Each structure stands twice: as structure tokens, then as C-alpha cells.
Tab-separated table of C-alpha atoms and ligand atoms in Angstrom:
chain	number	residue	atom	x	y	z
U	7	UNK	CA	0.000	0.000	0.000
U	8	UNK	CA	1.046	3.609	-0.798
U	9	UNK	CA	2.443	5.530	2.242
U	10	UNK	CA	-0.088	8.426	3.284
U	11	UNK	CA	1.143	11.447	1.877
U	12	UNK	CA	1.998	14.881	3.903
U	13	UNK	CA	0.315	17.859	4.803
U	14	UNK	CA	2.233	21.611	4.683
U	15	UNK	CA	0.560	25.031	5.526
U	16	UNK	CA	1.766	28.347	4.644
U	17	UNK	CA	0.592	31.278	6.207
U	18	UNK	CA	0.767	34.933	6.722
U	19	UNK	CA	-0.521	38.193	6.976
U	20	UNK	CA	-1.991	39.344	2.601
U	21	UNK	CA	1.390	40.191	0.914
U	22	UNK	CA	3.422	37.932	2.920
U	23	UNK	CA	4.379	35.823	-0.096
U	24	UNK	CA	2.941	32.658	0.879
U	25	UNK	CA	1.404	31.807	-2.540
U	26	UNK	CA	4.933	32.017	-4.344
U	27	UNK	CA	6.216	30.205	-1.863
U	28	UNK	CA	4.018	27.231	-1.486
U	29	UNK	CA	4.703	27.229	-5.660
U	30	UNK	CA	8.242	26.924	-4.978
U	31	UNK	CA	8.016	23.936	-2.582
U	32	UNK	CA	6.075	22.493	-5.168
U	33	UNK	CA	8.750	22.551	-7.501
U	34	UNK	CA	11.426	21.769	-4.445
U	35	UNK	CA	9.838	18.660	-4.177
U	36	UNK	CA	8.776	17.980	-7.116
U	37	UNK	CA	12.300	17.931	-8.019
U	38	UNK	CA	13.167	15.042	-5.604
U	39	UNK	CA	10.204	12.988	-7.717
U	40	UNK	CA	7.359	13.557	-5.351
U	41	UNK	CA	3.973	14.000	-6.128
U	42	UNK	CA	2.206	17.342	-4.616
U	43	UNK	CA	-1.331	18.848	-4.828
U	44	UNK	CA	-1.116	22.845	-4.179
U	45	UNK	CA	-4.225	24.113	-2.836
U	46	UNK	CA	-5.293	27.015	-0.712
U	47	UNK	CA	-8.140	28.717	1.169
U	48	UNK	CA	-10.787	30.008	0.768
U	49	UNK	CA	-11.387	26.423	-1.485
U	50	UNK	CA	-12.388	26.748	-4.854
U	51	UNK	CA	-15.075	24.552	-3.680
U	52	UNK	CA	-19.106	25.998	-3.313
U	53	UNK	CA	-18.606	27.331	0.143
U	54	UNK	CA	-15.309	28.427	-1.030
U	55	UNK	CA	-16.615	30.805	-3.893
U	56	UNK	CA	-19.320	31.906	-1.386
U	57	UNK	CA	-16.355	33.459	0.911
U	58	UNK	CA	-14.721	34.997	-2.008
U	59	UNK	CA	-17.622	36.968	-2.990
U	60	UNK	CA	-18.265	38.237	0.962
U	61	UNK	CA	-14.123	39.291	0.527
U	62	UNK	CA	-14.410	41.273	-2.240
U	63	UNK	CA	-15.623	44.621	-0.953
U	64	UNK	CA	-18.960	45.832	-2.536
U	65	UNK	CA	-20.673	48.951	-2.542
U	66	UNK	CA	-24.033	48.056	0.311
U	67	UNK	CA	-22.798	44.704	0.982
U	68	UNK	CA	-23.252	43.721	4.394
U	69	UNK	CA	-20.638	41.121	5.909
U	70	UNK	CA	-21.594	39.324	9.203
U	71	UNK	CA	-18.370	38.844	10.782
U	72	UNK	CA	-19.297	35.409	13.358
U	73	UNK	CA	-20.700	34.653	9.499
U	74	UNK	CA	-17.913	34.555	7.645
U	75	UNK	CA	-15.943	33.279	10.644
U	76	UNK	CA	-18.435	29.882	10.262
U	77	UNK	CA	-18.032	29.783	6.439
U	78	UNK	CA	-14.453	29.568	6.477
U	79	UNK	CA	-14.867	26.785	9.041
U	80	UNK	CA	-17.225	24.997	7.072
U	81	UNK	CA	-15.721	25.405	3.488
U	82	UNK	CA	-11.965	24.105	5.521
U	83	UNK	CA	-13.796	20.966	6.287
U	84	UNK	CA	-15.802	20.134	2.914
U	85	UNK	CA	-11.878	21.274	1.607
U	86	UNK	CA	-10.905	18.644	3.710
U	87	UNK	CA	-13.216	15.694	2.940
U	88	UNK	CA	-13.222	16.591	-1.091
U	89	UNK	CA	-9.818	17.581	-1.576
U	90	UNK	CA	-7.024	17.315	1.155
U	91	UNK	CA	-7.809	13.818	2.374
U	92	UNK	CA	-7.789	11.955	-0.711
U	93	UNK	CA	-4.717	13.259	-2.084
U	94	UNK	CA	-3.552	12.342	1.188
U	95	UNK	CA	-4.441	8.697	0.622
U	96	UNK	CA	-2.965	8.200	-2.020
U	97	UNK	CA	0.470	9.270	-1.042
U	98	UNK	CA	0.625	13.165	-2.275
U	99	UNK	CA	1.823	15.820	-0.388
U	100	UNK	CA	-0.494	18.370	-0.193
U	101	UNK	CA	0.682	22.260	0.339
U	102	UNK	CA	-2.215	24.369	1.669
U	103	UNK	CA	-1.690	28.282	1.130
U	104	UNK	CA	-3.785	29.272	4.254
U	105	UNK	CA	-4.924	26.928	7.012
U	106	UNK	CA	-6.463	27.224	10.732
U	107	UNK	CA	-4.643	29.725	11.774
U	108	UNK	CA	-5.331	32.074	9.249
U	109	UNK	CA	-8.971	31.972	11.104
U	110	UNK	CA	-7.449	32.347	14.334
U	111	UNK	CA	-5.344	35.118	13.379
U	112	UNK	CA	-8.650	37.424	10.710
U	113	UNK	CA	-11.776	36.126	12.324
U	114	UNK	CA	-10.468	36.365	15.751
U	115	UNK	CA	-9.999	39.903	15.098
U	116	UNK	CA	-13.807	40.143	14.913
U	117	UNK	CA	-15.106	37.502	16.598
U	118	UNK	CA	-14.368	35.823	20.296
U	119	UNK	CA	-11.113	34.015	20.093
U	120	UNK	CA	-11.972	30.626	21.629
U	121	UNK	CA	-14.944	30.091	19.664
U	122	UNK	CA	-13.176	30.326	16.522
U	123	UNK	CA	-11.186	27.680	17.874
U	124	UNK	CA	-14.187	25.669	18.590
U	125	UNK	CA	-15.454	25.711	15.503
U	126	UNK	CA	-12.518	24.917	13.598
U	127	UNK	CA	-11.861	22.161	16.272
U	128	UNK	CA	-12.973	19.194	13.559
U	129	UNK	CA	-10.168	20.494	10.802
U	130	UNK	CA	-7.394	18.044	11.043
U	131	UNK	CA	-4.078	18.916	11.965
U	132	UNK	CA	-1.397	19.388	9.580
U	133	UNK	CA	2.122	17.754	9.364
U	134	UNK	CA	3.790	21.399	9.185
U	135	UNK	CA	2.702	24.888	9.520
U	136	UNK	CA	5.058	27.879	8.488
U	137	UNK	CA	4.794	31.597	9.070
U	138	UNK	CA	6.111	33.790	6.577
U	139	UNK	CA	6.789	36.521	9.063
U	140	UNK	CA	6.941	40.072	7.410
U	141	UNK	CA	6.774	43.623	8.077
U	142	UNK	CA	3.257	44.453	7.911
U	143	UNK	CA	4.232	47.630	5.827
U	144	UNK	CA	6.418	45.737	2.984
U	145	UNK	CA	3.829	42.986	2.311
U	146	UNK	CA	0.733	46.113	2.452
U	147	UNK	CA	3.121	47.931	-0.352
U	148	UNK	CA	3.261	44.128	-2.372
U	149	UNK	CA	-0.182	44.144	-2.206
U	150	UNK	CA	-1.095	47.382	-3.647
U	151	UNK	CA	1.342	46.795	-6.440
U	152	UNK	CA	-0.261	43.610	-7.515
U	153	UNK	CA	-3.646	45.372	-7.588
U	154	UNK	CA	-6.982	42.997	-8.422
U	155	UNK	CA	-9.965	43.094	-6.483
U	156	UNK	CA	-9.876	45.133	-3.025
U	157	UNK	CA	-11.103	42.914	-0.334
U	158	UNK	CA	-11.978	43.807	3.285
U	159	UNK	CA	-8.792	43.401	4.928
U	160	UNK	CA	-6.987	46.002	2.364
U	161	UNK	CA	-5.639	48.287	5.176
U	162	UNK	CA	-2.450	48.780	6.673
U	163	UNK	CA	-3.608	49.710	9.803
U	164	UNK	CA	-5.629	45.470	10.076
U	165	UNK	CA	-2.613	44.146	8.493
U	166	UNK	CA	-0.329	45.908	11.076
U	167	UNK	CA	-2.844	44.507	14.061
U	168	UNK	CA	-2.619	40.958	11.931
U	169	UNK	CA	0.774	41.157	11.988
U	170	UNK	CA	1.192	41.013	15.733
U	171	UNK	CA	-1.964	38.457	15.732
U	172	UNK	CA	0.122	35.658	13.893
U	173	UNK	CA	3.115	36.792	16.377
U	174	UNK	CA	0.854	35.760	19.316
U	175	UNK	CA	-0.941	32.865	18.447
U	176	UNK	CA	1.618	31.489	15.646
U	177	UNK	CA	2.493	28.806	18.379
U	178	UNK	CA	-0.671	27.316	19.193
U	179	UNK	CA	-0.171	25.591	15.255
U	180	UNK	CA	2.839	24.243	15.993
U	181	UNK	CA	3.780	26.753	13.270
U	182	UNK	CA	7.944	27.254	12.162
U	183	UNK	CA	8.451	31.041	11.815
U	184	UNK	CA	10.334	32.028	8.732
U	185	UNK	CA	11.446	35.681	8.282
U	186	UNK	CA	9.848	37.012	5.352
U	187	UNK	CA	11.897	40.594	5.077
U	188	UNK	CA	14.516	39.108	2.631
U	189	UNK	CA	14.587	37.833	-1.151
U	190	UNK	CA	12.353	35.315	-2.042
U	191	UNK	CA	14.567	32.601	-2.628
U	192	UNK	CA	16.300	32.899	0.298
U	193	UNK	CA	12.882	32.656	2.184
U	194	UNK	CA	12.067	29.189	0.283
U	195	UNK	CA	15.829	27.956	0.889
U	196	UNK	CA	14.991	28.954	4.492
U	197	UNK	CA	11.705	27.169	3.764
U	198	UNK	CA	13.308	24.139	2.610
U	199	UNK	CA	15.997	23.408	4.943
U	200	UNK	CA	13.244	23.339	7.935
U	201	UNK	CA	11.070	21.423	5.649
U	202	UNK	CA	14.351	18.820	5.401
U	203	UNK	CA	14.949	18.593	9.439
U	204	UNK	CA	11.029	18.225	10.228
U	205	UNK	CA	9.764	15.905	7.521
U	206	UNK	CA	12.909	14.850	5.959
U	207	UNK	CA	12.709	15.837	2.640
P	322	TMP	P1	-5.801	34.957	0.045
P	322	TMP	O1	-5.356	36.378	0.009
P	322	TMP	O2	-4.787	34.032	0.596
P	322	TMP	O3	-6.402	34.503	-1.244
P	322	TMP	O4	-6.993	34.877	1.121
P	322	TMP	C1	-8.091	35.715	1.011
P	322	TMP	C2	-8.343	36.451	2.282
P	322	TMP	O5	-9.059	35.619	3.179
P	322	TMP	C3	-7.098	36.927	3.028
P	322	TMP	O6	-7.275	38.299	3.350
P	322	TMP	C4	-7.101	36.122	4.278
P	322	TMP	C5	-8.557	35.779	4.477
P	322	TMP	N1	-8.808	34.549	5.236
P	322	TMP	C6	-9.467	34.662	6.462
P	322	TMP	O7	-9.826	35.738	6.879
P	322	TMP	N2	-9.700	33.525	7.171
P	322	TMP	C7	-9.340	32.280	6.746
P	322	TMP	O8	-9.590	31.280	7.437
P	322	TMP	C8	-8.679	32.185	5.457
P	322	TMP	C9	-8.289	30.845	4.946
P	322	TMP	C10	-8.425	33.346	4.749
């Protein structure tokens, strides 16, 4: 029988690079012949589009924060059951950009801390969680570059208050800080090398 595969998380305040990097691991392992599903949330499953459209900010729309703070619980675990898990059966590794803790860190901005933790009590831990940790202020400026839809966490002053979110609770996911402020490949090389001592490849 195939050995179960391995799940990675990448997260980090908007800007903070995570979906380049979770490419590049991709290709880092992909090089050493393994086989890897990238994914992220918000899914692009049903309850995963349904977040996407509360993001993006709309003239009149109303957003229910202890709302959205249950949607991105629910859409982790259909995620989970449609997506993650099988790949994980059948011997992938599967890189997440965005996990739990990326609804610890936003929704428990809004919402009361320990019952975001309850809800999201069912999603199933990963193998490895890393935090891109980055100025606040460089990843903002990366953001507004890129451009594309404005969403409701588009301001420095959230991403700032984010930033020292992830600081404080980055440890309750187990998760492997990695400082963000330099190039990006020497964030994946830093990326790599922890991936190598915890997981061994
Ligand atoms: P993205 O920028 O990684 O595509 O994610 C979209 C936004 O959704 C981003 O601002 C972070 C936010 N988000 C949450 O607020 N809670 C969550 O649980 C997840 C997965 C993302």
C-alpha cells in the first residue's frame, strides 16, 4: 500500500508571499520525484466561492463577521473531505496556502477568540505549519502593487494589528516562523531546509 502522503501550511498576513512560496516547494519537491497537490483557502469549492464573494468589498454589501468566521470553518472541512484527504491517501503531499490559523489570526480579530477555535476544532491537523513573518508595511506595499480586487482586509492599519496576531498565536499551530523581510529565494531555501529537518525531505 502507498504511504499516506503529507500535509504543509503556509501562512501569513496578505502580501506575505505565501502563494509564491508554497509554488516553490512544489517545484522543491517535485524535483526530488514527489507528487504534490497545491491548494489554498478560501477552497475553490461551493462554500469556497461563497467566501470569495463576501471578501471582495462591494458597494451596500453587508458582511456578518461570526458569518464569515463559520463559512471559512465549514468550506476548511468540505476542503478537507473533497480535496485534502484523498490526495492524502494516495500518497501526495499536499501544500495548503492558508490553514487554521489564518482563522485564528482574521476572524479572531472580529469575533471571540476561543470560539473560533471551537469551531474549527474538527479540521485536522497538519504535518507542518510555516509563518512567513513580514513587516506588515512591505507585504501592504506588495499588495497594492499587484492590484486585483480590493477585499476587506486592504488596510495597513488590520494588516499591522494581523501582523502582531500571527506573532501571538503562531504557536498554538505548531507553526515554524520564517522571516519574510529578505529575497524570495532565500525565504524558500529557508523554507526548505526546515522542511528537510522536520519531515525529511
Ligand atoms: P488569500 O489572500 O490568501 O487569497 O486569502 C483571502 C483572504 O481571506 C485573506 O485576506 C485572508 C482571508 N482569510 C481569512 O480571513 N480567514 C481564513 O480562514 C482564510 C483561509 C483566509
Amino acid at each position: 500500500m502507498e504511504k499516506r502522503g503529507r500535509f504543509i501550511v503556509l501562512e501569513g498576513i496578505d502580501g506575505s508571499g505565501t502563494t509564491t512560496q508554497a509554488e516553490n516547494l512544489k517545484a522543491h519537491l517535485e524535483s526530488q520525484g514527489k507528487k504534490v497537490h497545491l491548494t489554498r483557502q478560501p477552497s475553490t469549492g461551493v462554500i469556497g466561492k461563497t467566501i470569495r464573494e463576501f471578501l471582495a468589498k462591494k458597494e451596500g454589501q453587508a458582511v456578518n463577521w461570526e458569518m464569515l468566521a463559520l463559512l471559512f470553518a465549514a468550506d476548511r472541512l468540505h476542503h478537507w473531505e473533497a480535496e485534502i484527504e484523498p490526495h492524502l491517501r494516495a500518497g501526495d503531499f499536499v501544500i495548503s496556502d492558508r490553514y487554521v490559523l489564518s482563522s485564528l489570526v482574521y476572524q479572531g480579530e472580529d469575533c471571540p477568540e476561543e470560539w473560533v477555535a471551537q469551531i474549527n476544532q474538527y479540521a485536522p491537523q497538519p504535518d507542518l505549519t510555516f509563518w512567513v513573518n513580514i513587516s506588515a508595511e512591505a507585504a501592504f506595499k506588495r499588495v497594492k502593487d499587484r492590484g486585483g480586487v480590493e477585499e476587506v482586509y486592504d488596510d495597513l492599519a488590520k494588516q499591522q494589528s494581523l501582523e502582531k496576531r500571527y506573532a501571538r498565536l503562531a504557536s498554538s499551530q505548531n507553526a515554524i516562523e520564517v522571516n519574510g523581510d529578505r529575497s524570495i529565494s532565500e525565504v524558500t531555501q529557508a523554507l526548505c531546509e526546515a522542511m528537510q529537518k522536520h519531515l525529511g525531505v
